[in-house]
PDB file of C-alpha atoms in Angstrom:
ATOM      1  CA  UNK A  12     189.921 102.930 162.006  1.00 48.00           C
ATOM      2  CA  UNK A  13     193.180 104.950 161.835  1.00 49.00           C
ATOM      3  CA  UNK A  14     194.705 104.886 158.503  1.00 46.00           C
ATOM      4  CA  UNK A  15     198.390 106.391 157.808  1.00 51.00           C
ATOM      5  CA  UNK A  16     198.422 109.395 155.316  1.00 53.00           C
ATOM      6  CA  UNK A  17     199.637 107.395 152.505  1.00 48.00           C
ATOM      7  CA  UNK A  18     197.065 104.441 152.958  1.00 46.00           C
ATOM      8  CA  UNK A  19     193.950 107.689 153.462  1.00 53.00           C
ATOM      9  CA  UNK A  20     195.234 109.170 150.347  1.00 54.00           C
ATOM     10  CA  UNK A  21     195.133 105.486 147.905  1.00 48.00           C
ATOM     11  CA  UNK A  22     191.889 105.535 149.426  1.00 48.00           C
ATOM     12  CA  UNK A  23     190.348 108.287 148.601  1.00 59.00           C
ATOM     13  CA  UNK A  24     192.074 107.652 144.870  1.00 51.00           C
ATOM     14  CA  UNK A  25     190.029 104.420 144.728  1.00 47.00           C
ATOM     15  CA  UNK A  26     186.836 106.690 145.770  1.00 51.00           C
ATOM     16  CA  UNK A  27     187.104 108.761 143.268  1.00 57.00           C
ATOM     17  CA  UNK A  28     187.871 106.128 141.015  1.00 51.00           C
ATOM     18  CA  UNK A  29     184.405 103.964 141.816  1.00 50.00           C
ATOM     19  CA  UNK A  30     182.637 107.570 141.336  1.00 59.00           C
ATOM     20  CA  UNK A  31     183.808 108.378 137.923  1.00 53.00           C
ATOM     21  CA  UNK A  32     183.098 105.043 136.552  1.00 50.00           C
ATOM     22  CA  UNK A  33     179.746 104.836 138.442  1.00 50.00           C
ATOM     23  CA  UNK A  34     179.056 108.129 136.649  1.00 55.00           C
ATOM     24  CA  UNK A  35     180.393 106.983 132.793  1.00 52.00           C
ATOM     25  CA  UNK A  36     178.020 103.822 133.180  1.00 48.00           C
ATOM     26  CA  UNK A  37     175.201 105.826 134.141  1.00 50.00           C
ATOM     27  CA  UNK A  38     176.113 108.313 130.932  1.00 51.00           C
ATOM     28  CA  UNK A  39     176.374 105.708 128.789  1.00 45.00           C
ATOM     29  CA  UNK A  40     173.381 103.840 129.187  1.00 43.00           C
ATOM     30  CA  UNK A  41     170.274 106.154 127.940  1.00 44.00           C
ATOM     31  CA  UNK A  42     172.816 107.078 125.274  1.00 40.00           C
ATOM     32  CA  UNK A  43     173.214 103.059 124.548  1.00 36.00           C
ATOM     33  CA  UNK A  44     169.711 103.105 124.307  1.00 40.00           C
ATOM     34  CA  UNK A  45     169.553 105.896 121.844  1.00 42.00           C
ATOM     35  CA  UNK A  46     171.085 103.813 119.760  1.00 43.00           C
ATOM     36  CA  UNK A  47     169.018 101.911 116.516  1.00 45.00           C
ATOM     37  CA  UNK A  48     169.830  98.620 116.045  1.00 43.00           C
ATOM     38  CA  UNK A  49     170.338  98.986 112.674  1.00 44.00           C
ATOM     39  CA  UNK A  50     172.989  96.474 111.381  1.00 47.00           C
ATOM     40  CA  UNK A  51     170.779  93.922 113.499  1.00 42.00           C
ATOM     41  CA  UNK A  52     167.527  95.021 112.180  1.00 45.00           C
ATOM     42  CA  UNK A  53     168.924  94.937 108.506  1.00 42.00           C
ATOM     43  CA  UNK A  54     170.210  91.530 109.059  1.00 43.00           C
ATOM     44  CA  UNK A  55     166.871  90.144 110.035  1.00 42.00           C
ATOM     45  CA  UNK A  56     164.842  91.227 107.115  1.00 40.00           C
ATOM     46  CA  UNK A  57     167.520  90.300 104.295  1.00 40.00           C
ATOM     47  CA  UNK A  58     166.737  86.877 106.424  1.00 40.00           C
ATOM     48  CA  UNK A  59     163.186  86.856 106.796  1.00 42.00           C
ATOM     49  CA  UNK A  60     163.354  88.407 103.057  1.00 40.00           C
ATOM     50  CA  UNK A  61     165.198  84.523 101.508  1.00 46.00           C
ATOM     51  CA  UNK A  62     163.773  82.376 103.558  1.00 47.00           C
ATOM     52  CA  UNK A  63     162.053  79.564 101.064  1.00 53.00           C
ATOM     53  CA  UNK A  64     163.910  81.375  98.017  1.00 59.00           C
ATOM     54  CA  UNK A  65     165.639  77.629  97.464  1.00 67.00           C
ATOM     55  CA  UNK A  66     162.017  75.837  97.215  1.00 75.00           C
ATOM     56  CA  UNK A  67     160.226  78.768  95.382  1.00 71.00           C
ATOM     57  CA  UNK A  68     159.599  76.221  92.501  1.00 72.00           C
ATOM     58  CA  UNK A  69     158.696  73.597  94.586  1.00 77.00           C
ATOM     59  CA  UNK A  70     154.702  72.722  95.332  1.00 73.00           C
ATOM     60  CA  UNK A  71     153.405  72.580  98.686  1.00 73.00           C
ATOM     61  CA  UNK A  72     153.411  75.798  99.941  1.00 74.00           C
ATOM     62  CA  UNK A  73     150.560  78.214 101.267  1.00 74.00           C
ATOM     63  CA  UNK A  74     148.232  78.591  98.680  1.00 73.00           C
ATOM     64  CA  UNK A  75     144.905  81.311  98.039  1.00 72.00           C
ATOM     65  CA  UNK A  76     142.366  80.269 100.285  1.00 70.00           C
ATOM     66  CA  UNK A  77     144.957  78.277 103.025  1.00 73.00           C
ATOM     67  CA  UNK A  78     144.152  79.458 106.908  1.00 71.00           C
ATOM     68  CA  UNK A  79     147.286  81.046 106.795  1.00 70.00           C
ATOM     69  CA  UNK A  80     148.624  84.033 105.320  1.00 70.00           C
ATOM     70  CA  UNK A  81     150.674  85.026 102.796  1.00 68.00           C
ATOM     71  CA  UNK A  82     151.055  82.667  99.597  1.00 72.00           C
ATOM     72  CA  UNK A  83     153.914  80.427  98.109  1.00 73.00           C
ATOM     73  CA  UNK A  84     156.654  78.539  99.855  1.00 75.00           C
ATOM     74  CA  UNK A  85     156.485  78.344 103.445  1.00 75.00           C
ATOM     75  CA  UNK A  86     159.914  77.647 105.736  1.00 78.00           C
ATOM     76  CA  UNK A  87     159.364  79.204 109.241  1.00 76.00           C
ATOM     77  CA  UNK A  88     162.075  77.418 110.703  1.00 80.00           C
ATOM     78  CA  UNK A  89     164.619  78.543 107.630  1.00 80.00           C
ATOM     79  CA  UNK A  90     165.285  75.393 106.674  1.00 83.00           C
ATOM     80  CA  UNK A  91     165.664  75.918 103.002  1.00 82.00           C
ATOM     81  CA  UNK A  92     168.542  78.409 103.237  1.00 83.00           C
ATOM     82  CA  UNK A  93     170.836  76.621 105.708  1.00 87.00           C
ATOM     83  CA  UNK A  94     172.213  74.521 103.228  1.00 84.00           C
ATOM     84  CA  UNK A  95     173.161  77.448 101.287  1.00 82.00           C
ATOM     85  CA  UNK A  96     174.167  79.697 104.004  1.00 85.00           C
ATOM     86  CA  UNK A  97     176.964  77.038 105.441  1.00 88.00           C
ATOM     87  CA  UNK A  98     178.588  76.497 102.087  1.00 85.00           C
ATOM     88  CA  UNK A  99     182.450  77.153 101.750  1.00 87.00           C
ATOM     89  CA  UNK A 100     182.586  76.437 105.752  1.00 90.00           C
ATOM     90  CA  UNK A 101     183.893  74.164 107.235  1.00 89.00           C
ATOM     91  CA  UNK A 102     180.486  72.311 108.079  1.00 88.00           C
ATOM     92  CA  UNK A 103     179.515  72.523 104.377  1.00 86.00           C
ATOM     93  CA  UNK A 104     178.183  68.913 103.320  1.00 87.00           C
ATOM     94  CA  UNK A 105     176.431  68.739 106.657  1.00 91.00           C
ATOM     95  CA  UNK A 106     173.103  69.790 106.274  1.00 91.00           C
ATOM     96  CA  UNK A 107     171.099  68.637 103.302  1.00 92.00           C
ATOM     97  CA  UNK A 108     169.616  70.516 100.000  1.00 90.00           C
ATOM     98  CA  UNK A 109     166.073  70.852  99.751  1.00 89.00           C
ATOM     99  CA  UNK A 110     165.603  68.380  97.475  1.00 90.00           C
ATOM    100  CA  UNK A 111     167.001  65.769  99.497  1.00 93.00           C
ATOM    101  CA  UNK A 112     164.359  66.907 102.197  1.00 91.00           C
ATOM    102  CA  UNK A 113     161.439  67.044  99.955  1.00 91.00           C
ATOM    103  CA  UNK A 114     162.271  63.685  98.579  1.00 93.00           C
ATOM    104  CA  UNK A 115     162.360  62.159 102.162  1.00 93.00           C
ATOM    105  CA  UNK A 116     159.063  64.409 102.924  1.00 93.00           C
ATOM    106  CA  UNK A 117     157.465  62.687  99.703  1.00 93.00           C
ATOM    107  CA  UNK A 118     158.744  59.566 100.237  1.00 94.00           C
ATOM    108  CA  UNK A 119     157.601  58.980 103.819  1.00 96.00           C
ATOM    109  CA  UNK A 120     154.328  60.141 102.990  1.00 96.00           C
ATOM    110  CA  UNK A 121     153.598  57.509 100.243  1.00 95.00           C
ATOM    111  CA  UNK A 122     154.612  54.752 102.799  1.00 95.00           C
ATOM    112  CA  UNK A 123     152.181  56.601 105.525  1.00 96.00           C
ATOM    113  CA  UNK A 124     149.281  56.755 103.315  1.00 97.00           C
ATOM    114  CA  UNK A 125     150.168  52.792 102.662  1.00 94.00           C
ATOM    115  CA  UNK A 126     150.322  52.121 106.376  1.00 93.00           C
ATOM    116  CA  UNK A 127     147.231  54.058 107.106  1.00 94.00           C
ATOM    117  CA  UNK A 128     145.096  52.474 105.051  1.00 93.00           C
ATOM    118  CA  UNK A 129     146.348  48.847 105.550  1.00 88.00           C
ATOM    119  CA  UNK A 130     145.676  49.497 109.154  1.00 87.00           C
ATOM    120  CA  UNK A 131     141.974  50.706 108.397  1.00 87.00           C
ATOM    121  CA  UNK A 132     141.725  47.460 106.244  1.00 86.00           C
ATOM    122  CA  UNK A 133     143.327  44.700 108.791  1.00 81.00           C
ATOM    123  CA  UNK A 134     141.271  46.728 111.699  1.00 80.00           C
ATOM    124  CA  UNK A 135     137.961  46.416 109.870  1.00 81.00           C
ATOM    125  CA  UNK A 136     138.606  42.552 109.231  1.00 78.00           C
ATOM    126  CA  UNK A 137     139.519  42.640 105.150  1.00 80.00           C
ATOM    127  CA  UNK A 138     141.816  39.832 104.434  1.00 74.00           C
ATOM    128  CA  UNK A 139     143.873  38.472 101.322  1.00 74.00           C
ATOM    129  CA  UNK A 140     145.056  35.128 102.591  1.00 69.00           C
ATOM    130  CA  UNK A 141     148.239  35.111  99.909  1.00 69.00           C
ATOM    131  CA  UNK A 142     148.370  31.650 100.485  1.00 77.00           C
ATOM    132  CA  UNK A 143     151.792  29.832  98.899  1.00 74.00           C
ATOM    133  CA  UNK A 144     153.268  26.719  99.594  1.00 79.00           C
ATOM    134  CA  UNK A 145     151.652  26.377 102.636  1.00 83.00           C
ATOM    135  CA  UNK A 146     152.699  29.742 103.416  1.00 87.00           C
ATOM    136  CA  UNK A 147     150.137  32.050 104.196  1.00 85.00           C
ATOM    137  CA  UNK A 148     149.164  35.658 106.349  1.00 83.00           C
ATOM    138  CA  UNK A 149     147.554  35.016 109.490  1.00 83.00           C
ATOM    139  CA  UNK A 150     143.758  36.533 109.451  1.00 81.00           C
ATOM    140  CA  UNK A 151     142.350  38.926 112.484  1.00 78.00           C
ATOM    141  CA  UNK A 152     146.041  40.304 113.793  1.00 82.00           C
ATOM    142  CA  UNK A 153     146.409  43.434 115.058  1.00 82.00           C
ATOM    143  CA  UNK A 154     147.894  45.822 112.395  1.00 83.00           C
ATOM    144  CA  UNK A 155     150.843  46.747 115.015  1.00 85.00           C
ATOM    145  CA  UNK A 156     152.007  42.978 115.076  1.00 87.00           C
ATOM    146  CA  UNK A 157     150.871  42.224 111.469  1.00 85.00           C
ATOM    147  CA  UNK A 158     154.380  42.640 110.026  1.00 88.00           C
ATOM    148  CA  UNK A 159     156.162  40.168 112.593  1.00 91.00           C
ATOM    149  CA  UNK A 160     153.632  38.035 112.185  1.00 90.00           C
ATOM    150  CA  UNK A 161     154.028  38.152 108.164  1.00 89.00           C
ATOM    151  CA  UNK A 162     157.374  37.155 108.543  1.00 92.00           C
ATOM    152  CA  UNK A 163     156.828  34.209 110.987  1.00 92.00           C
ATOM    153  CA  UNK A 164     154.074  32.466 108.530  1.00 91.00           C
ATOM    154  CA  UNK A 165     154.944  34.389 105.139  1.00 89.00           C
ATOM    155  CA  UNK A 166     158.576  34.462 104.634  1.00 91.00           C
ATOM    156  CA  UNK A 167     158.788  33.925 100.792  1.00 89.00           C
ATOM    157  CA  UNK A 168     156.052  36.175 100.262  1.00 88.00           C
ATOM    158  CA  UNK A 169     157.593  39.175 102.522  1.00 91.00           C
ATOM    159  CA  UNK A 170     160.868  38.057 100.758  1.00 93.00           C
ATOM    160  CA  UNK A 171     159.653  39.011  97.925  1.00 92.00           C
ATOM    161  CA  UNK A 172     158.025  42.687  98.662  1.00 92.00           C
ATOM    162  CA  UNK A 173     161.643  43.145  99.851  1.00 95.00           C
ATOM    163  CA  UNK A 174     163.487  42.737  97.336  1.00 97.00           C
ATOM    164  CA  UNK A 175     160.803  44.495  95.024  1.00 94.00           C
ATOM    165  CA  UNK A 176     161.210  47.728  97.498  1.00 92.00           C
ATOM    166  CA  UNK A 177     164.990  46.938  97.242  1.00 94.00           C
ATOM    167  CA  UNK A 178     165.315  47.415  93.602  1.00 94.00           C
ATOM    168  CA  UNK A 179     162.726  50.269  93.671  1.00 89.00           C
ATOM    169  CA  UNK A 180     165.190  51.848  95.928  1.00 90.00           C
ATOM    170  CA  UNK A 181     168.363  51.308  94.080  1.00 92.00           C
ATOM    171  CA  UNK A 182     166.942  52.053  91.227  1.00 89.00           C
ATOM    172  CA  UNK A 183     165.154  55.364  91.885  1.00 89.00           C
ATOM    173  CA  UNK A 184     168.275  56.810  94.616  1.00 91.00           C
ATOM    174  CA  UNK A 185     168.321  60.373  94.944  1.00 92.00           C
ATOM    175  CA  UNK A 186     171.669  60.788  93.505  1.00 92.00           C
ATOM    176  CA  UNK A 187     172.857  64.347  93.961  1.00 92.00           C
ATOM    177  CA  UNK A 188     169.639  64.919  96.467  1.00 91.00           C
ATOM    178  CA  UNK A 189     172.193  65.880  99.141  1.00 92.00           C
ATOM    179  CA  UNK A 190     173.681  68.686  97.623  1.00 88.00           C
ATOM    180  CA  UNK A 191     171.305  69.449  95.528  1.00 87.00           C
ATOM    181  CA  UNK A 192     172.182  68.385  92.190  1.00 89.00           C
ATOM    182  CA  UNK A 193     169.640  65.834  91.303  1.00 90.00           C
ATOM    183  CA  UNK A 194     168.786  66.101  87.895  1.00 90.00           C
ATOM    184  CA  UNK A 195     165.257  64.937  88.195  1.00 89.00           C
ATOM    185  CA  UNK A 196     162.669  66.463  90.171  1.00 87.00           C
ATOM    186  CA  UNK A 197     161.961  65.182  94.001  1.00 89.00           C
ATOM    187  CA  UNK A 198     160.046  62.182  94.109  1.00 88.00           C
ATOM    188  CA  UNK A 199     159.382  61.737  90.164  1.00 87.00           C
ATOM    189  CA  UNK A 200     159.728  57.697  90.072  1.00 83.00           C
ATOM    190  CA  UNK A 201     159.045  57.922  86.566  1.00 78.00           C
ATOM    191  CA  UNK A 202     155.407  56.266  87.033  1.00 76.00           C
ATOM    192  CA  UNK A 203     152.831  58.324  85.090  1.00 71.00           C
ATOM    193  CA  UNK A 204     149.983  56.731  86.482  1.00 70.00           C
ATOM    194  CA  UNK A 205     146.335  57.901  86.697  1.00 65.00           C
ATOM    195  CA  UNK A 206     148.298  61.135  86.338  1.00 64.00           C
ATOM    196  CA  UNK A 207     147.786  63.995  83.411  1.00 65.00           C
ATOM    197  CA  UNK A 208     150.722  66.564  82.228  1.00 64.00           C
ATOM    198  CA  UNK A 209     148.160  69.386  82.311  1.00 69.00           C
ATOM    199  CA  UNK A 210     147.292  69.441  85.644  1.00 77.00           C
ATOM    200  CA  UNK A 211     150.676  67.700  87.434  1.00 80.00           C
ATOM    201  CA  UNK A 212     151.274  70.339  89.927  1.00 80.00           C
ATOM    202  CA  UNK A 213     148.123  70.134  91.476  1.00 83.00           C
ATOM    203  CA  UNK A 214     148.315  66.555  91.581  1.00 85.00           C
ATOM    204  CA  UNK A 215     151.866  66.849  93.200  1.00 85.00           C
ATOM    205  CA  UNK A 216     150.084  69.087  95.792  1.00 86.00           C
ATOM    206  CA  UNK A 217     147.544  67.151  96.563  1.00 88.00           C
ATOM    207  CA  UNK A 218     149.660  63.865  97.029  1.00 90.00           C
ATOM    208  CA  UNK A 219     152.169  66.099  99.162  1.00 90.00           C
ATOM    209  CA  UNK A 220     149.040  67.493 101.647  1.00 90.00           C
ATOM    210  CA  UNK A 221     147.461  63.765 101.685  1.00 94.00           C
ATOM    211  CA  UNK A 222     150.940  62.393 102.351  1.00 95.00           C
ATOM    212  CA  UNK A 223     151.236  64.936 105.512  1.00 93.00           C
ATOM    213  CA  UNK A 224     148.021  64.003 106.834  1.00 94.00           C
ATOM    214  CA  UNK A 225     148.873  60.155 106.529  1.00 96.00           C
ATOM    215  CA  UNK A 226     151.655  60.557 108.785  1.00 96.00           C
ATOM    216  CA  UNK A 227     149.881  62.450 111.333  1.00 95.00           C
ATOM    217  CA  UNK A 228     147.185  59.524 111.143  1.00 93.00           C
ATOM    218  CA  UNK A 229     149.623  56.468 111.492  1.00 94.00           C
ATOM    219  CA  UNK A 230     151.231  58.363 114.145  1.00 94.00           C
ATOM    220  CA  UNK A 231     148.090  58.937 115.948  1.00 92.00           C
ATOM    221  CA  UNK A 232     147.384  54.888 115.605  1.00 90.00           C
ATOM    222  CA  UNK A 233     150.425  54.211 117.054  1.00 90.00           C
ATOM    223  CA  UNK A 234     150.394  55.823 119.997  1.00 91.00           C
ATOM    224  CA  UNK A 235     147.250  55.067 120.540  1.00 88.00           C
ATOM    225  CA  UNK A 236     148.032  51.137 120.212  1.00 86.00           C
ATOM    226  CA  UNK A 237     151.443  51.776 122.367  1.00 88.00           C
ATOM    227  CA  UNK A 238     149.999  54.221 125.169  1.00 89.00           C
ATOM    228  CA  UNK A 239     145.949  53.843 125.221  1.00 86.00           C
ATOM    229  CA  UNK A 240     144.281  56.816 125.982  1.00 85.00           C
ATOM    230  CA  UNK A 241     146.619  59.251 124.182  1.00 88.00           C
ATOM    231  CA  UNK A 242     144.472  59.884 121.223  1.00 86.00           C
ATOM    232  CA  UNK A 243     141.049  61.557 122.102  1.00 85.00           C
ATOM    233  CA  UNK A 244     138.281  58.953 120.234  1.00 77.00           C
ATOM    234  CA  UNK A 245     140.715  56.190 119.510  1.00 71.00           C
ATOM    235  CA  UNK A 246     139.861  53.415 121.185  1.00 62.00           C
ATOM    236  CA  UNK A 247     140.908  49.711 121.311  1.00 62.00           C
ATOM    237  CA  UNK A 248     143.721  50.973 118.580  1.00 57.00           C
TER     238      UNK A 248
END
C-alpha cells in the first residue's frame, strides 16, 4: 500500500509508540514482582491475630486434647469481629453481636436435644396418652407428623405448651443480645438445676457440644424421613 509522507510519518509515530510501551510493561513487571506485599501481608495477620477476641470469655472453643489445634475460641469464618469491624458505618446494626449468636446457638440446641430424643422415644413405641377431656395424643405416629397430629386430637393440651414456651420467651428475651449489651450471660434462664457453681463452665461446655451434636442428629432424621436413602444406616426414618 502507498501511503503519503504525512500518513508514513503518523505511522511510524504510532510504531514507536506501541514499542516504548511494549518495552515499559515488560520493565515493569519483574520489578512489580520484586515488590513485598507488605501492607497486604500486615493486614492479614492483625486479622487472623483478632479473630474470636469478642468470644474469648465465652465456652465452647477448642480445648487440650480436641482433634484440632490450637486452644480457646475458635471463629474460622471471622464471625465474631464483623460486628465490631462495621460499627460507625453505615451498615452498623446489621450484623449481630456475639452474644446474640451464641444465644441462638444455645437456644436451638436445647430444642434439638428435645426433638432428638422425643423422636428416639415416639420411634421406639413409648407413649404418654395425656388424655383430657376426651382429648388425647394419638399412639404409634411417626415423629415427623406427630406435631400436626397433636394439634388435630390435642388442642388444649398443645395450647397450653404454647403459651408456657410463650411466656418463657417473653420473659427470658435477649434484650441488648443484638448489639451486644445484654447484661446477663447467653443462655442463663436463671434455672440452676442439677447444676453446681464450681464446676459451671464445664457444664456450659458440655451442654453447648451435646446441643451441636443434637442438631446434626435431628437433621440427619429429617432428611432421612423426607429423602430416604440420604443418611447411610438410617432406615425406615
Amino acid at each position: 500500500v502507498d501511503l503519503e509522507p504525512r500518513d508514513r510519518q503518523a505511522f511510524r509515530s504510532l510504531k514507536t509508540m506501541q514499542s516504548a510501551i511494549l518495552a515499559l510493561a515488560l520493565a515493569a513487571a519483574p520489578a512489580a514482582a520484586l515488590v513485598a506485599p507488605s501492607a497486604q501481608s500486615t493486614s492479614a495477620v492483625v486479622q487472623k491475630a483478632v479473630a474470636g477476641a469478642s468470644i474469648k470469655d465465652m465456652s465452647g472453643g477448642v480445648q487440650a486434647g480436641d482433634p484440632m489445634p490450637g486452644e480457646g475460641p475458635w471463629d474460622p469464618m471471622g464471625f465474631s469481629v464483623i460486628h465490631d469491624a462495621i460499627q460507625g458505618s453505615e451498615h452498623a446494626g446489621v450484623f449481630p453481636a456475639p452474644q446474640w449468636m451464641r444465644e441462638a446457638e444455645i437456644k436451638h440446641g436445647r430444642v434439638a436435644m428435645l426433638a432428638f430424643t422425643g423422636a428416639l422415644v415416639q420411634s421406639y413405641g413409648m407413649h404418654f396418652d395425656g388424655k383430657l377431656n376426651g382429648m388425647y395424643f394419638e399412639k404409634g405416629v411417626n415423629p415427623f407428623e406427630a406435631t400436626p397430629s397433636a394439634f388435630a386430637t390435642n388442642p388444649m393440651g398443645m395450647a397450653q405448651i404454647l403459651l408456657f414456651i410463650g411466656l418463657t420467651e417473653g420473659y427470658t428475651f435477649p434484650e441488648g443480645a443484638w448489639s451486644g449489651d445484654m447484661t446477663r450471660a447467653p443462655g442463663d434462664l436463671g434455672y440452676r438445676v442439677m447444676r453446681k457453681a464450681d464446676n459451671m463452665e464445664e457444664q456450659q461446655t458440655k451442654e453447648l457440644k451435646n446441643g451441636r451434636a443434637a442438631m446434626l442428629g435431628i437433621m440427619a432424621f429429617s432428611a432421612a424421613h423426607y429423602i430416604p436413602g440420604s443418611v447411610p444406616f438410617f432406615f425406615n426414618a
